Coordinates of C-alpha atoms in Angstrom, one line a residue:
Chain C
M1 CA 17.6 7.8 -10.1
E2 CA 17.4 7.5 -14.1
T3 CA 15.2 10.4 -13.8
E4 CA 17.6 12.6 -11.4
G5 CA 20.7 11.6 -14.1
Q6 CA 22.5 9.2 -12.1
R7 CA 24.7 6.6 -13.6
T8 CA 25.6 4.1 -11.6
V9 CA 25.0 3.0 -8.5
S10 CA 26.8 1.1 -5.6
S11 CA 25.5 -1.8 -3.8
Q12 CA 25.6 0.6 -0.3
G13 CA 23.4 3.1 -2.8
L14 CA 20.7 0.4 -3.4
A15 CA 20.9 -0.9 0.2
H16 CA 20.3 3.0 1.5
A17 CA 17.6 3.6 -0.6
S18 CA 15.9 0.2 0.1
G19 CA 16.3 -0.3 3.4
V20 CA 18.4 -3.6 3.4
T21 CA 21.9 -4.4 3.8
S22 CA 24.0 -4.7 0.6
A23 CA 24.9 -8.0 1.4
Q24 CA 21.0 -8.8 0.8
V25 CA 20.8 -6.4 -2.4
R26 CA 24.2 -8.0 -4.2
K27 CA 22.9 -11.7 -3.0
D28 CA 19.2 -10.9 -4.2
L29 CA 20.5 -9.6 -7.5
S30 CA 22.9 -11.9 -8.3
Y31 CA 20.4 -14.5 -8.3
F32 CA 19.0 -13.4 -11.4
G33 CA 22.3 -12.6 -13.4
N34 CA 25.0 -10.6 -13.3
F35 CA 24.4 -7.2 -13.2
G36 CA 26.7 -5.3 -11.3
K37 CA 31.2 -4.7 -11.6
R38 CA 33.1 -5.4 -8.6
G39 CA 34.3 -2.1 -7.7
L40 CA 31.8 -0.3 -10.4
G41 CA 28.4 -0.9 -8.9
Y42 CA 25.8 -0.8 -11.1
A43 CA 24.3 0.6 -14.2
V44 CA 21.4 1.9 -13.1
A45 CA 19.1 2.2 -17.1
R46 CA 20.9 -1.2 -17.1
L47 CA 19.5 -2.3 -13.7
R48 CA 16.3 -0.7 -14.1
K49 CA 15.5 -2.7 -17.6
E50 CA 16.7 -5.8 -16.2
I51 CA 14.6 -5.9 -13.1
R52 CA 11.1 -4.7 -15.5
L53 CA 12.2 -7.9 -17.4
I54 CA 12.0 -9.9 -13.7
L55 CA 9.1 -8.3 -12.5
G56 CA 7.1 -8.2 -15.8
L57 CA 7.5 -5.6 -16.5
N58 CA 8.8 -4.8 -20.0
R59 CA 5.2 -5.4 -21.8
R60 CA 1.5 -3.7 -20.7
W61 CA -1.4 -5.1 -18.3
R62 CA -4.6 -4.0 -19.2
V63 CA -6.7 -4.1 -16.2
A64 CA -10.3 -4.0 -15.1
L65 CA -11.5 -1.8 -12.4
V66 CA -14.5 -3.3 -10.6
G67 CA -16.5 -0.6 -8.2
A68 CA -16.7 2.4 -9.2
G69 CA -17.1 4.3 -6.3
N70 CA -14.4 7.0 -4.4
M71 CA -12.1 4.5 -4.4
G72 CA -12.3 3.0 -7.5
S73 CA -12.1 7.0 -8.6
A74 CA -9.2 6.9 -7.2
L75 CA -7.1 4.2 -8.4
F76 CA -8.7 5.1 -12.1
A77 CA -7.1 8.7 -11.4
Y78 CA -3.6 7.0 -10.3
K79 CA -1.4 8.2 -12.7
E80 CA 1.6 5.9 -11.9
F81 CA -0.6 3.1 -12.9
R82 CA -0.6 4.1 -16.8
R83 CA 3.0 5.0 -16.4
Q84 CA 4.2 1.6 -15.0
G85 CA 2.2 0.0 -17.6
F86 CA -0.8 -0.7 -16.1
D87 CA -3.8 0.5 -18.4
I88 CA -7.3 0.2 -17.1
V89 CA -9.1 -0.3 -19.8
A90 CA -12.9 -1.0 -18.4
V91 CA -14.4 -0.3 -15.5
F92 CA -17.5 -2.1 -13.5
D93 CA -20.1 -1.6 -11.8
V94 CA -23.3 -2.9 -10.2
S95 CA -24.6 0.4 -9.1
A96 CA -27.4 2.3 -11.7
D97 CA -26.5 5.4 -10.7
R98 CA -23.0 4.3 -12.2
I99 CA -23.2 2.0 -14.9
G100 CA -23.8 4.3 -18.3
Q101 CA -21.4 7.1 -16.4
K102 CA -18.5 8.2 -19.0
W103 CA -14.8 7.7 -17.4
R104 CA -12.5 9.5 -20.2
D105 CA -13.1 7.5 -22.8
L106 CA -14.4 4.3 -21.1
T107 CA -18.3 3.8 -19.8
V108 CA -18.8 1.9 -16.6
R109 CA -20.4 -1.1 -17.4
H110 CA -22.7 -3.5 -15.6
I111 CA -20.6 -6.9 -13.8
D112 CA -22.5 -8.8 -15.8
E113 CA -20.6 -8.0 -19.0
L114 CA -17.5 -8.3 -17.4
R115 CA -17.0 -12.2 -18.7
A116 CA -17.8 -11.2 -22.5
E117 CA -15.6 -8.0 -22.1
T118 CA -12.4 -9.9 -20.3
E119 CA -12.3 -11.9 -23.6
R120 CA -13.5 -8.7 -26.0
L121 CA -10.0 -7.0 -24.3
G122 CA -7.9 -9.3 -23.2
L123 CA -7.8 -8.0 -19.5
D124 CA -5.0 -9.8 -17.6
I125 CA -6.1 -8.2 -14.3
G126 CA -9.0 -7.9 -12.1
V127 CA -9.2 -4.6 -9.1
I128 CA -11.3 -5.0 -6.5
A129 CA -12.4 -1.5 -5.3
V130 CA -15.8 -2.7 -3.8
P131 CA -17.7 -2.9 -0.2
A132 CA -15.5 -6.0 1.6
R133 CA -19.1 -7.3 1.9
S134 CA -19.0 -8.3 -2.4
A135 CA -15.4 -8.5 -2.3
Q136 CA -14.8 -12.3 -2.5
G137 CA -18.2 -12.5 -4.9
V138 CA -16.6 -10.5 -7.7
A139 CA -13.5 -12.6 -6.8
D140 CA -15.0 -15.1 -8.0
R141 CA -16.3 -13.1 -11.1
L142 CA -13.0 -12.1 -11.9
V143 CA -11.4 -15.8 -11.5
A144 CA -14.3 -16.7 -13.9
A145 CA -13.8 -14.5 -16.7
G146 CA -10.1 -15.6 -16.6
M147 CA -8.5 -12.8 -15.0
R148 CA -4.3 -14.2 -14.3
G149 CA -4.6 -11.7 -11.2
V150 CA -6.4 -10.0 -8.5
L151 CA -5.8 -6.7 -6.8
N152 CA -7.9 -6.2 -3.5
F153 CA -8.6 -2.7 -1.8
A154 CA -11.3 -4.5 -0.1
H155 CA -10.4 -4.9 3.5
R156 CA -11.9 -8.8 3.5
R157 CA -9.9 -11.6 3.1
I158 CA -10.9 -12.8 0.0
Q159 CA -9.3 -17.1 -1.9
V160 CA -9.0 -17.7 -4.7
P161 CA -7.5 -20.7 -7.2
P162 CA -3.8 -20.7 -7.0
S163 CA -3.5 -20.4 -10.9
V164 CA -4.9 -17.1 -10.2
A165 CA -2.3 -14.3 -8.8
L166 CA -3.6 -12.4 -5.6
R167 CA -2.6 -9.3 -4.0
T168 CA -4.3 -7.7 -0.9
V169 CA -3.4 -4.0 -0.6
N170 CA -4.1 -2.8 3.6
L171 CA -3.8 1.2 3.3
S172 CA -4.7 1.1 7.4
I173 CA -0.9 -1.1 7.8
E174 CA 0.9 2.0 5.7
L175 CA -1.1 4.7 9.3
E176 CA 0.4 2.0 11.8
S177 CA 3.3 2.0 10.5
L178 CA 3.5 5.1 11.0
A179 CA 2.2 5.2 14.5
F180 CA 4.9 2.7 15.2
A181 CA 8.0 5.4 13.8
I182 CA 6.3 8.0 15.3
K183 CA 6.5 6.0 18.7
A184 CA 10.0 4.9 18.1
L185 CA 10.7 8.7 17.7
G186 CA 8.9 9.6 20.6
A187 CA 10.9 6.9 22.3
K188 CA 14.3 8.3 21.1
A189 CA 13.7 11.6 21.7
T190 CA 12.8 10.9 25.4
G191 CA 16.0 8.4 25.6
A192 CA 18.4 11.8 24.4
S193 CA 17.0 13.6 26.4
R194 CA 17.2 11.5 29.6
R195 CA 21.1 10.5 28.2
T196 CA 21.5 14.8 28.3
R197 CA 20.0 15.3 31.9
A198 CA 22.4 12.1 33.0
T199 CA 25.3 13.9 31.5
A200 CA 24.4 16.7 32.5
Chain B
M1 CA -8.3 -14.8 13.9
E2 CA -9.5 -13.3 17.0
T3 CA -12.9 -12.1 14.9
E4 CA -12.8 -15.7 13.8
G5 CA -12.4 -17.2 17.4
Q6 CA -9.6 -18.8 16.9
R7 CA -7.8 -19.1 20.6
T8 CA -4.4 -19.7 19.9
V9 CA -1.8 -20.0 17.3
S10 CA 1.1 -21.5 16.7
S11 CA 4.6 -19.9 15.1
Q12 CA 3.8 -21.9 12.5
G13 CA 0.9 -20.3 11.8
L14 CA 1.9 -16.4 12.2
A15 CA 4.5 -17.5 9.9
H16 CA 2.1 -19.0 7.6
A17 CA -0.3 -16.0 7.1
S18 CA 2.9 -13.4 7.1
G19 CA 5.2 -15.6 4.4
V20 CA 8.1 -15.6 6.8
T21 CA 9.7 -18.5 8.9
S22 CA 8.8 -19.6 12.0
A23 CA 12.3 -19.3 13.3
Q24 CA 11.6 -15.2 12.1
V25 CA 8.1 -15.0 14.2
R26 CA 9.4 -17.0 17.3
K27 CA 12.6 -14.5 16.9
D28 CA 10.9 -11.0 16.1
L29 CA 8.0 -11.3 18.6
S30 CA 10.8 -12.1 21.3
Y31 CA 12.8 -8.8 20.7
F32 CA 9.7 -7.9 22.4
G33 CA 9.1 -9.9 25.2
N34 CA 7.5 -13.0 26.2
F35 CA 4.7 -13.8 24.3
G36 CA 4.1 -17.5 24.0
K37 CA 4.6 -20.5 25.4
R38 CA 6.2 -23.8 24.2
G39 CA 4.3 -26.2 22.8
L40 CA 1.2 -24.2 23.5
G41 CA 1.6 -21.2 20.6
Y42 CA 0.4 -17.3 21.1
A43 CA -2.8 -16.6 23.0
V44 CA -4.5 -14.6 20.0
A45 CA -6.3 -11.8 22.5
R46 CA -3.1 -11.8 24.6
L47 CA -0.5 -11.3 21.8
R48 CA -3.3 -9.2 19.3
K49 CA -2.8 -6.8 22.3
E50 CA 0.5 -6.5 22.9
I51 CA 1.1 -6.2 19.3
R52 CA -1.2 -2.6 18.9
L53 CA 0.4 -1.5 22.7
I54 CA 4.4 -2.5 20.4
L55 CA 2.6 -0.5 17.4
G56 CA 1.6 2.7 19.5
L57 CA -2.8 1.5 18.7
N58 CA -3.3 1.6 22.2
R59 CA -4.5 5.0 22.0
R60 CA -6.1 7.1 18.6
W61 CA -4.5 9.4 16.5
R62 CA -5.6 11.9 15.0
V63 CA -5.5 12.9 11.1
A64 CA -5.5 15.7 8.7
L65 CA -6.1 14.8 5.7
V66 CA -5.1 17.2 2.8
G67 CA -6.6 17.2 -0.5
A68 CA -10.0 16.7 -1.3
G69 CA -9.6 15.2 -4.4
N70 CA -10.3 11.3 -5.4
M71 CA -7.9 10.0 -3.5
G72 CA -8.5 11.6 -0.4
S73 CA -12.5 10.9 -0.9
A74 CA -11.7 7.3 -1.5
L75 CA -9.3 7.7 1.6
F76 CA -12.0 9.6 4.0
A77 CA -14.6 6.9 3.4
Y78 CA -12.2 4.1 4.0
K79 CA -13.3 2.5 7.4
E80 CA -10.3 0.4 8.7
F81 CA -8.7 3.8 9.3
R82 CA -11.5 4.3 12.0
R83 CA -11.3 0.7 13.3
Q84 CA -7.8 0.5 13.4
G85 CA -7.6 4.5 16.0
F86 CA -6.9 6.9 13.4
D87 CA -9.5 9.5 13.2
I88 CA -9.9 11.8 10.4
V89 CA -10.8 15.2 12.1
A90 CA -10.1 18.1 9.4
V91 CA -9.6 18.1 5.9
F92 CA -7.5 20.5 3.6
D93 CA -7.8 22.0 0.0
V94 CA -6.6 24.9 -2.3
S95 CA -9.3 24.6 -4.1
A96 CA -11.9 27.7 -4.0
D97 CA -14.7 24.8 -5.2
R98 CA -13.7 22.1 -2.5
I99 CA -13.2 24.7 0.1
G100 CA -16.4 24.9 2.6
Q101 CA -17.7 21.4 1.3
K102 CA -19.2 19.2 3.9
W103 CA -17.7 15.8 4.1
R104 CA -20.0 14.1 7.0
D105 CA -19.4 16.3 10.2
L106 CA -16.3 18.4 8.8
T107 CA -15.8 21.2 6.8
V108 CA -13.6 21.1 4.0
R109 CA -10.3 24.0 5.0
H110 CA -8.0 26.1 3.2
I111 CA -4.6 24.8 3.9
D112 CA -3.5 28.4 5.3
E113 CA -5.7 27.2 8.4
L114 CA -3.7 24.4 8.9
R115 CA -1.9 25.3 11.8
A116 CA -3.9 26.9 13.6
E117 CA -6.5 24.0 13.2
T118 CA -3.7 21.4 14.4
E119 CA -2.9 23.1 17.5
R120 CA -6.9 23.7 18.5
L121 CA -7.8 19.7 17.1
G122 CA -4.3 18.6 18.5
L123 CA -3.7 16.6 15.4
D124 CA -0.3 14.5 15.2
I125 CA -0.5 13.2 11.4
G126 CA -1.0 14.6 7.8
V127 CA -2.1 12.5 5.2
I128 CA -1.1 14.0 1.6
A129 CA -3.8 13.5 -1.2
V130 CA -2.4 15.8 -3.4
P131 CA -0.9 16.4 -7.0
A132 CA 3.0 15.5 -7.0
R133 CA 4.1 18.7 -7.5
S134 CA 2.2 20.0 -4.5
A135 CA 3.9 17.8 -2.3
Q136 CA 6.6 19.0 -0.9
G137 CA 5.3 22.6 0.0
V138 CA 2.0 20.5 1.9
A139 CA 4.5 18.4 3.9
D140 CA 6.7 21.2 4.8
R141 CA 3.5 23.2 6.1
L142 CA 2.3 19.4 7.8
V143 CA 5.6 20.1 9.5
A144 CA 5.8 24.0 10.2
A145 CA 2.2 23.0 12.4
G146 CA 4.0 20.7 14.0
M147 CA 2.7 17.6 12.8
R148 CA 4.7 14.2 14.6
G149 CA 4.1 12.0 11.4
V150 CA 3.3 11.9 7.5
L151 CA 1.6 9.7 5.4
N152 CA 2.9 10.3 1.6
F153 CA 0.2 9.3 -1.0
A154 CA 1.5 11.5 -3.7
H155 CA 4.1 9.6 -6.6
R156 CA 6.9 12.2 -5.2
R157 CA 10.0 11.7 -2.8
I158 CA 9.2 14.1 -0.3
Q159 CA 12.0 15.0 2.4
V160 CA 10.5 15.5 6.2
P161 CA 13.3 16.8 9.5
P162 CA 14.6 13.9 11.3
S163 CA 12.3 14.4 14.1
V164 CA 8.9 13.5 12.1
A165 CA 8.4 10.2 10.7
L166 CA 7.3 9.5 6.9
R167 CA 5.7 6.9 5.2
T168 CA 5.5 7.1 1.5
V169 CA 2.7 4.8 -0.6
N170 CA 3.2 3.4 -3.9
L171 CA 0.1 1.6 -5.1
S172 CA 2.2 0.8 -8.2
I173 CA 4.1 -0.9 -6.5
E174 CA 1.1 -4.1 -5.5
L175 CA 0.6 -4.0 -9.4
E176 CA 4.1 -4.4 -10.0
S177 CA 4.5 -7.4 -7.1
L178 CA 1.4 -8.7 -8.6
A179 CA 2.5 -8.9 -12.4
F180 CA 5.5 -10.6 -11.4
A181 CA 3.3 -13.9 -9.1
I182 CA 1.6 -14.1 -12.8
K183 CA 4.5 -14.2 -14.4
A184 CA 5.8 -16.6 -11.8
L185 CA 3.1 -18.6 -12.0
G186 CA 2.7 -18.4 -15.7
A187 CA 6.9 -20.4 -15.6
K188 CA 5.6 -23.2 -12.9
A189 CA 2.9 -24.0 -15.4
T190 CA 4.3 -23.9 -18.9
G191 CA 8.0 -25.9 -16.5
A192 CA 4.7 -27.6 -15.1
S193 CA 3.8 -28.7 -18.8
R194 CA 6.8 -29.3 -19.8
R195 CA 8.0 -31.8 -17.1
T196 CA 4.7 -33.5 -18.2
R197 CA 5.6 -33.8 -21.4
A198 CA 9.0 -35.1 -21.0
T199 CA 7.4 -38.0 -18.4
A200 CA 5.2 -38.8 -20.8

């Protein structure tokens, strides 16, 4: 909205954009503070700033990427990370083919260097982009190196101590959700044509 | 749970695994049918089958991938899609370097062939893995070709007609959510140490 020059937004507008009710929007935002004005809605720029503060995005995060394969390359090239405050400043792998590769101004390093590099570079977050069978081992190394958060792209449930934040990304869920939406649209279309026939 | 040999699960167990309340689990599942037995919970295998049916996963979906760059390669290599019923059976691009490349048993084709291939192969779903500036143009072509659903990995809001299902994946949100979790853990740790000091 800010990019598009919109100055204010109502809780209804936020509800529409986010797929929840306007009551939920007001309730959720009021949990963090008093951001809106009755009848005027929310000032977009201020609300964005407040939400970034709530989310911990009012700083830059230093990210290590583990896995320099297809998924790792795609994540390294994903421009939106940097725009949102996440800088991939180190890339690790175990494969001799990949170690030493130049990725822009970075050199892919052996994962044995993870601990030393975490300290040297002040890394906060580790992103796991390795095959499923290696995911837990990488997670253990990230934790041992002192990472505060782990983002797992491998299709395997991994465990970290409660002091470390963990998110697992399952890209299949996006396609599953889409399949459900297609099915729902089909049912609606069928329902509509049935209704049309019934009326005719 | 099925993979791990678990035969039954309570609504509490499902609630714990999914991060919602057990009342919500029971309410949501009862919307679709009567799957559980009071005091016994849900039979894991049957519940999984029912949920796959609800989600439209009791069939295979034929997927076209548009964009044979880093993200496209990563998605093509993502094994979990096939396991969940999504077969990438065509890959399109516009770059002369990429057209004609062999990706396993597929050949990367020019996007001008999208329409003909959609009909020939019976494609259902188009996945957009192109730069943001090209995303809407690709979406328009996917819709014109007759796709029923579009999964957008480009960082750009795109529009499709209401008869076509659309999901947009924003990978930054995963890192943002992780940053928030790290911040929350930090606040908890600080709170705990403050409490310890106060007690001491």
